[in-house]
Amino acid sequence: MTKKAFSAITIKSVQDERREIEGIASSPALDRVKDRVDPMGLSFDKEVPLLLNHDHASPVGTVQFGTPTRHGLPFKAVIAKVDEPGVVQDRTNEAWHSVKAGLIKGVSIGFRPEEAAPNSSGGLDYTKASVHELSLVAIPCNPEAFISSFKSLGVTASAIEPIPQHTSKAVEASVAAPAPVETKAVASQPVRTAVQINHTNKEVTDMQNTNHNIFIRRLILRAITGGNEAQGAPYAEARWGAASGINKVLKAVQNPMGTDNAGVLAAETLSRDQFVQTVFSTSVLGQLQGLTRVPALARVNVETVPITASFVGEHMPVQAYQGAFGVTLTNQRKVGIITVLSAELIRMSGDAAEALIEAQVRRALSRGLDKAFLGSQARDGVTPTGLGAVASQAASFAEGLEAFTGDLTTASVLVNPLTAVRLRSASETQITAKGGIYCGMPAICSYSVPVGKLFVVDAARVLAFVGAAELDITAEGTFPVDDGTGTVTAVQTGMFQSDQQAIRGLQYADWSFVDGAAFQTTAPVSV
């Protein structure tokens, strides 16, 4: 794996009129965080930006992708040559010379995931995603994302050495192929919406290291400065560096008319969106295959039985279908949590402290979504309907399947991790406490499912709205705090008195179910 990660680069020419790079942007191999990307499920524009270390405010060139194969996604990139002295020239020259000198040997894709599923290694298998950028990185998250060659003006195709032997001839041939506007996604396995591939990793650079760290670091900065961000820029520069994403955002906020600020503020929005995707993707709702995502505040008509289009004769009327089930979701429902953390932790520098803060809020919000989604409550002014309130009761798993009117190709089994372990048998070896496959369907585990019970739910009959996330922090006030036992104590905890900070996290979401969306039954397990 390590051998493939750092393929050697051979300099073909040092003529700097043309700066071309070729290689493999993504392969089906497991990356450093146990995720896997299916190249055949990637879509992309004809041309995407080439970045340095995933810094959206610092493009260095352009990229064209070749035709993806099961072995990987080939690419050809050009690093811009800028004649006018200045920041842009320095940046592009740094990128080119880093590649030539062998300081940068890898690439990493930035993408918006559309469908994914848990894999046996504890990560995610992304089966469908939209690539929006390619970055030059010192250590790629995917060990097989490498640069195979680079060249300058005057180098012919025959002078270029072939791609290293561990890649196939199909990949080598496809590097030179023109990039289509969009590839067809081939995704036949269980899927879920998920987050970008490059999660926090000590080995990668700062901007690659923390994709949604701008969102979290801005929260930390508000805690340190008492909410006065105008005075936070010197602290941010001292703690995270002048080139950090949060420092650039602060400068852009103070001077929104700057020439490069649009990209910086877009990066902050992307950081917030990625946090939302992280919360959503780790919830049961986000892991459902074929989930129907709908906008809020708009009536949505959906099918209650499979509708099939038919051929139409000349001058004949086309069949019309409206949908027998209509629903309007709201953008005002939200799950929320106040997490109390020590001021020492918030002041502490380093990725570990930031990751801990982010993880506690993210897990709490994700579990809140699970608790409501798998509950038995009726829809009211605060909480959406729980799956337990709409799922039909079945005497056994087999009888439930026989009577199930949903689509089994988009159905999943929801089960408690303890029950999942007990479901393992000689014939059911693909289910674990983390999920997997049960009776040929994706299994999703959550502690919000009652032990000994299981749901079968058709994700296509689940209509979901996922909105924005909000984070705020304060060192003032007192709160009745749950100490982890599930019971809110009557003792008030003062933030200032105990030198703690209270982080409030809100995630906006709503959902509804089409009739016949699910059934529940007792799991056929042996204690």
mmCIF file with all atom_site columns, N, CA and C in Angstrom, residues 291-328:
data_model
loop_
_atom_site.group_PDB
_atom_site.id
_atom_site.type_symbol
_atom_site.label_atom_id
_atom_site.label_alt_id
_atom_site.label_comp_id
_atom_site.label_asym_id
_atom_site.label_entity_id
_atom_site.label_seq_id
_atom_site.pdbx_PDB_ins_code
_atom_site.Cartn_x
_atom_site.Cartn_y
_atom_site.Cartn_z
_atom_site.occupancy
_atom_site.B_iso_or_equiv
_atom_site.pdbx_formal_charge
_atom_site.auth_seq_id
_atom_site.auth_comp_id
_atom_site.auth_asym_id
_atom_site.auth_atom_id
_atom_site.pdbx_PDB_model_num
ATOM 1   N N  . LEU A 1 291 ? -32.744 7.313  -0.152  1.00 0.00 ? 291 LEU A N  1
ATOM 2   C CA . LEU A 1 291 ? -33.556 8.276  0.582   1.00 0.00 ? 291 LEU A CA 1
ATOM 3   C C  . LEU A 1 291 ? -34.045 9.383  -0.351  1.00 0.00 ? 291 LEU A C  1
ATOM 4   N N  . THR A 1 292 ? -35.304 9.789  -0.191  1.00 0.00 ? 292 THR A N  1
ATOM 5   C CA . THR A 1 292 ? -35.868 10.862 -1.003  1.00 0.00 ? 292 THR A CA 1
ATOM 6   C C  . THR A 1 292 ? -35.650 12.195 -0.298  1.00 0.00 ? 292 THR A C  1
ATOM 7   N N  . ARG A 1 293 ? -34.729 13.005 -0.814  1.00 0.00 ? 293 ARG A N  1
ATOM 8   C CA . ARG A 1 293 ? -34.456 14.325 -0.242  1.00 0.00 ? 293 ARG A CA 1
ATOM 9   C C  . ARG A 1 293 ? -35.381 15.341 -0.903  1.00 0.00 ? 293 ARG A C  1
ATOM 10  N N  . VAL A 1 294 ? -36.063 16.131 -0.114  1.00 0.00 ? 294 VAL A N  1
ATOM 11  C CA . VAL A 1 294 ? -37.014 17.107 -0.645  1.00 0.00 ? 294 VAL A CA 1
ATOM 12  C C  . VAL A 1 294 ? -36.745 18.475 -0.029  1.00 0.00 ? 294 VAL A C  1
ATOM 13  N N  . PRO A 1 295 ? -37.128 19.547 -0.706  1.00 0.00 ? 295 PRO A N  1
ATOM 14  C CA . PRO A 1 295 ? -36.980 20.889 -0.136  1.00 0.00 ? 295 PRO A CA 1
ATOM 15  C C  . PRO A 1 295 ? -38.063 21.155 0.894   1.00 0.00 ? 295 PRO A C  1
ATOM 16  N N  . ALA A 1 296 ? -37.805 22.126 1.743   1.00 0.00 ? 296 ALA A N  1
ATOM 17  C CA . ALA A 1 296 ? -38.801 22.510 2.738   1.00 0.00 ? 296 ALA A CA 1
ATOM 18  C C  . ALA A 1 296 ? -39.779 23.517 2.145   1.00 0.00 ? 296 ALA A C  1
ATOM 19  N N  . LEU A 1 297 ? -40.938 23.623 2.792   1.00 0.00 ? 297 LEU A N  1
ATOM 20  C CA . LEU A 1 297 ? -41.943 24.628 2.454   1.00 0.00 ? 297 LEU A CA 1
ATOM 21  C C  . LEU A 1 297 ? -42.457 24.501 1.025   1.00 0.00 ? 297 LEU A C  1
ATOM 22  N N  . ALA A 1 298 ? -42.456 23.295 0.488   1.00 0.00 ? 298 ALA A N  1
ATOM 23  C CA . ALA A 1 298 ? -42.997 23.050 -0.849  1.00 0.00 ? 298 ALA A CA 1
ATOM 24  C C  . ALA A 1 298 ? -43.741 21.725 -0.822  1.00 0.00 ? 298 ALA A C  1
ATOM 25  N N  . ARG A 1 299 ? -44.959 21.708 -1.363  1.00 0.00 ? 299 ARG A N  1
ATOM 26  C CA . ARG A 1 299 ? -45.731 20.471 -1.405  1.00 0.00 ? 299 ARG A CA 1
ATOM 27  C C  . ARG A 1 299 ? -45.083 19.501 -2.384  1.00 0.00 ? 299 ARG A C  1
ATOM 28  N N  . VAL A 1 300 ? -44.878 18.290 -1.927  1.00 0.00 ? 300 VAL A N  1
ATOM 29  C CA . VAL A 1 300 ? -44.236 17.262 -2.732  1.00 0.00 ? 300 VAL A CA 1
ATOM 30  C C  . VAL A 1 300 ? -45.220 16.119 -2.930  1.00 0.00 ? 300 VAL A C  1
ATOM 31  N N  . ASN A 1 301 ? -45.516 15.772 -4.175  1.00 0.00 ? 301 ASN A N  1
ATOM 32  C CA . ASN A 1 301 ? -46.370 14.632 -4.494  1.00 0.00 ? 301 ASN A CA 1
ATOM 33  C C  . ASN A 1 301 ? -45.488 13.441 -4.843  1.00 0.00 ? 301 ASN A C  1
ATOM 34  N N  . VAL A 1 302 ? -45.715 12.327 -4.189  1.00 0.00 ? 302 VAL A N  1
ATOM 35  C CA . VAL A 1 302 ? -44.883 11.148 -4.407  1.00 0.00 ? 302 VAL A CA 1
ATOM 36  C C  . VAL A 1 302 ? -45.760 9.948  -4.706  1.00 0.00 ? 302 VAL A C  1
ATOM 37  N N  . GLU A 1 303 ? -45.162 8.944  -5.334  1.00 0.00 ? 303 GLU A N  1
ATOM 38  C CA . GLU A 1 303 ? -45.902 7.739  -5.687  1.00 0.00 ? 303 GLU A CA 1
ATOM 39  C C  . GLU A 1 303 ? -46.067 6.831  -4.483  1.00 0.00 ? 303 GLU A C  1
ATOM 40  N N  . THR A 1 304 ? -47.210 6.179  -4.407  1.00 0.00 ? 304 THR A N  1
ATOM 41  C CA . THR A 1 304 ? -47.455 5.194  -3.356  1.00 0.00 ? 304 THR A CA 1
ATOM 42  C C  . THR A 1 304 ? -47.331 3.782  -3.902  1.00 0.00 ? 304 THR A C  1
ATOM 43  N N  . VAL A 1 305 ? -47.372 3.638  -5.209  1.00 0.00 ? 305 VAL A N  1
ATOM 44  C CA . VAL A 1 305 ? -47.106 2.364  -5.884  1.00 0.00 ? 305 VAL A CA 1
ATOM 45  C C  . VAL A 1 305 ? -46.155 2.663  -7.027  1.00 0.00 ? 305 VAL A C  1
ATOM 46  N N  . PRO A 1 306 ? -45.357 1.686  -7.464  1.00 0.00 ? 306 PRO A N  1
ATOM 47  C CA . PRO A 1 306 ? -44.414 1.949  -8.557  1.00 0.00 ? 306 PRO A CA 1
ATOM 48  C C  . PRO A 1 306 ? -45.130 2.409  -9.824  1.00 0.00 ? 306 PRO A C  1
ATOM 49  N N  . ILE A 1 307 ? -44.691 3.500  -10.378 1.00 0.00 ? 307 ILE A N  1
ATOM 50  C CA . ILE A 1 307 ? -45.272 4.054  -11.594 1.00 0.00 ? 307 ILE A CA 1
ATOM 51  C C  . ILE A 1 307 ? -44.288 3.845  -12.743 1.00 0.00 ? 307 ILE A C  1
ATOM 52  N N  . THR A 1 308 ? -44.791 3.331  -13.856 1.00 0.00 ? 308 THR A N  1
ATOM 53  C CA . THR A 1 308 ? -43.943 3.022  -14.998 1.00 0.00 ? 308 THR A CA 1
ATOM 54  C C  . THR A 1 308 ? -44.419 3.782  -16.225 1.00 0.00 ? 308 THR A C  1
ATOM 55  N N  . ALA A 1 309 ? -43.512 4.446  -16.896 1.00 0.00 ? 309 ALA A N  1
ATOM 56  C CA . ALA A 1 309 ? -43.853 5.134  -18.138 1.00 0.00 ? 309 ALA A CA 1
ATOM 57  C C  . ALA A 1 309 ? -44.106 4.114  -19.238 1.00 0.00 ? 309 ALA A C  1
ATOM 58  N N  . SER A 1 310 ? -44.898 4.479  -20.218 1.00 0.00 ? 310 SER A N  1
ATOM 59  C CA . SER A 1 310 ? -45.222 3.579  -21.326 1.00 0.00 ? 310 SER A CA 1
ATOM 60  C C  . SER A 1 310 ? -44.968 4.273  -22.650 1.00 0.00 ? 310 SER A C  1
ATOM 61  N N  . PHE A 1 311 ? -44.780 3.477  -23.691 1.00 0.00 ? 311 PHE A N  1
ATOM 62  C CA . PHE A 1 311 ? -44.601 4.048  -25.018 1.00 0.00 ? 311 PHE A CA 1
ATOM 63  C C  . PHE A 1 311 ? -45.894 4.719  -25.469 1.00 0.00 ? 311 PHE A C  1
ATOM 64  N N  . VAL A 1 312 ? -45.740 5.786  -26.230 1.00 0.00 ? 312 VAL A N  1
ATOM 65  C CA . VAL A 1 312 ? -46.886 6.585  -26.660 1.00 0.00 ? 312 VAL A CA 1
ATOM 66  C C  . VAL A 1 312 ? -46.906 6.669  -28.177 1.00 0.00 ? 312 VAL A C  1
ATOM 67  N N  . GLY A 1 313 ? -48.066 6.391  -28.756 1.00 0.00 ? 313 GLY A N  1
ATOM 68  C CA . GLY A 1 313 ? -48.211 6.479  -30.199 1.00 0.00 ? 313 GLY A CA 1
ATOM 69  C C  . GLY A 1 313 ? -48.278 7.911  -30.684 1.00 0.00 ? 313 GLY A C  1
ATOM 70  N N  . GLU A 1 314 ? -48.053 8.097  -31.971 1.00 0.00 ? 314 GLU A N  1
ATOM 71  C CA . GLU A 1 314 ? -48.091 9.425  -32.564 1.00 0.00 ? 314 GLU A CA 1
ATOM 72  C C  . GLU A 1 314 ? -49.468 10.052 -32.380 1.00 0.00 ? 314 GLU A C  1
ATOM 73  N N  . HIS A 1 315 ? -49.489 11.292 -31.897 1.00 0.00 ? 315 HIS A N  1
ATOM 74  C CA . HIS A 1 315 ? -50.714 12.058 -31.676 1.00 0.00 ? 315 HIS A CA 1
ATOM 75  C C  . HIS A 1 315 ? -51.575 11.481 -30.548 1.00 0.00 ? 315 HIS A C  1
ATOM 76  N N  . MET A 1 316 ? -51.015 10.576 -29.750 1.00 0.00 ? 316 MET A N  1
ATOM 77  C CA . MET A 1 316 ? -51.767 9.998  -28.642 1.00 0.00 ? 316 MET A CA 1
ATOM 78  C C  . MET A 1 316 ? -51.401 10.730 -27.348 1.00 0.00 ? 316 MET A C  1
ATOM 79  N N  . PRO A 1 317 ? -52.352 10.805 -26.395 1.00 0.00 ? 317 PRO A N  1
ATOM 80  C CA . PRO A 1 317 ? -52.050 11.496 -25.133 1.00 0.00 ? 317 PRO A CA 1
ATOM 81  C C  . PRO A 1 317 ? -51.040 10.723 -24.285 1.00 0.00 ? 317 PRO A C  1
ATOM 82  N N  . VAL A 1 318 ? -50.202 11.457 -23.586 1.00 0.00 ? 318 VAL A N  1
ATOM 83  C CA . VAL A 1 318 ? -49.214 10.857 -22.689 1.00 0.00 ? 318 VAL A CA 1
ATOM 84  C C  . VAL A 1 318 ? -49.849 10.651 -21.320 1.00 0.00 ? 318 VAL A C  1
ATOM 85  N N  . GLN A 1 319 ? -49.597 9.501  -20.724 1.00 0.00 ? 319 GLN A N  1
ATOM 86  C CA . GLN A 1 319 ? -50.147 9.180  -19.410 1.00 0.00 ? 319 GLN A CA 1
ATOM 87  C C  . GLN A 1 319 ? -49.646 10.179 -18.365 1.00 0.00 ? 319 GLN A C  1
ATOM 88  N N  . ALA A 1 320 ? -50.528 10.620 -17.502 1.00 0.00 ? 320 ALA A N  1
ATOM 89  C CA . ALA A 1 320 ? -50.172 11.572 -16.446 1.00 0.00 ? 320 ALA A CA 1
ATOM 90  C C  . ALA A 1 320 ? -50.351 10.926 -15.085 1.00 0.00 ? 320 ALA A C  1
ATOM 91  N N  . TYR A 1 321 ? -49.488 11.318 -14.151 1.00 0.00 ? 321 TYR A N  1
ATOM 92  C CA . TYR A 1 321 ? -49.588 10.798 -12.787 1.00 0.00 ? 321 TYR A CA 1
ATOM 93  C C  . TYR A 1 321 ? -49.246 11.917 -11.822 1.00 0.00 ? 321 TYR A C  1
ATOM 94  N N  . GLN A 1 322 ? -50.070 12.094 -10.822 1.00 0.00 ? 322 GLN A N  1
ATOM 95  C CA . GLN A 1 322 ? -49.867 13.175 -9.857  1.00 0.00 ? 322 GLN A CA 1
ATOM 96  C C  . GLN A 1 322 ? -49.223 12.701 -8.566  1.00 0.00 ? 322 GLN A C  1
ATOM 97  N N  . GLY A 1 323 ? -49.489 11.490 -8.151  1.00 0.00 ? 323 GLY A N  1
ATOM 98  C CA . GLY A 1 323 ? -49.009 11.022 -6.860  1.00 0.00 ? 323 GLY A CA 1
ATOM 99  C C  . GLY A 1 323 ? -50.111 11.097 -5.835  1.00 0.00 ? 323 GLY A C  1
ATOM 100 N N  . ALA A 1 324 ? -50.363 9.989  -5.188  1.00 0.00 ? 324 ALA A N  1
ATOM 101 C CA . ALA A 1 324 ? -51.499 9.916  -4.273  1.00 0.00 ? 324 ALA A CA 1
ATOM 102 C C  . ALA A 1 324 ? -51.153 10.390 -2.870  1.00 0.00 ? 324 ALA A C  1
ATOM 103 N N  . PHE A 1 325 ? -49.891 10.733 -2.638  1.00 0.00 ? 325 PHE A N  1
ATOM 104 C CA . PHE A 1 325 ? -49.470 11.146 -1.299  1.00 0.00 ? 325 PHE A CA 1
ATOM 105 C C  . PHE A 1 325 ? -48.771 12.486 -1.407  1.00 0.00 ? 325 PHE A C  1
ATOM 106 N N  . GLY A 1 326 ? -49.243 13.460 -0.669  1.00 0.00 ? 326 GLY A N  1
ATOM 107 C CA . GLY A 1 326 ? -48.620 14.776 -0.687  1.00 0.00 ? 326 GLY A CA 1
ATOM 108 C C  . GLY A 1 326 ? -48.155 15.169 0.702   1.00 0.00 ? 326 GLY A C  1
ATOM 109 N N  . VAL A 1 327 ? -47.018 15.864 0.768   1.00 0.00 ? 327 VAL A N  1
ATOM 110 C CA . VAL A 1 327 ? -46.480 16.261 2.059   1.00 0.00 ? 327 VAL A CA 1
ATOM 111 C C  . VAL A 1 327 ? -45.745 17.587 1.911   1.00 0.00 ? 327 VAL A C  1
ATOM 112 N N  . THR A 1 328 ? -45.784 18.383 2.944   1.00 0.00 ? 328 THR A N  1
ATOM 113 C CA . THR A 1 328 ? -45.024 19.625 3.004   1.00 0.00 ? 328 THR A CA 1
ATOM 114 C C  . THR A 1 328 ? -44.187 19.606 4.271   1.00 0.00 ? 328 THR A C  1
#
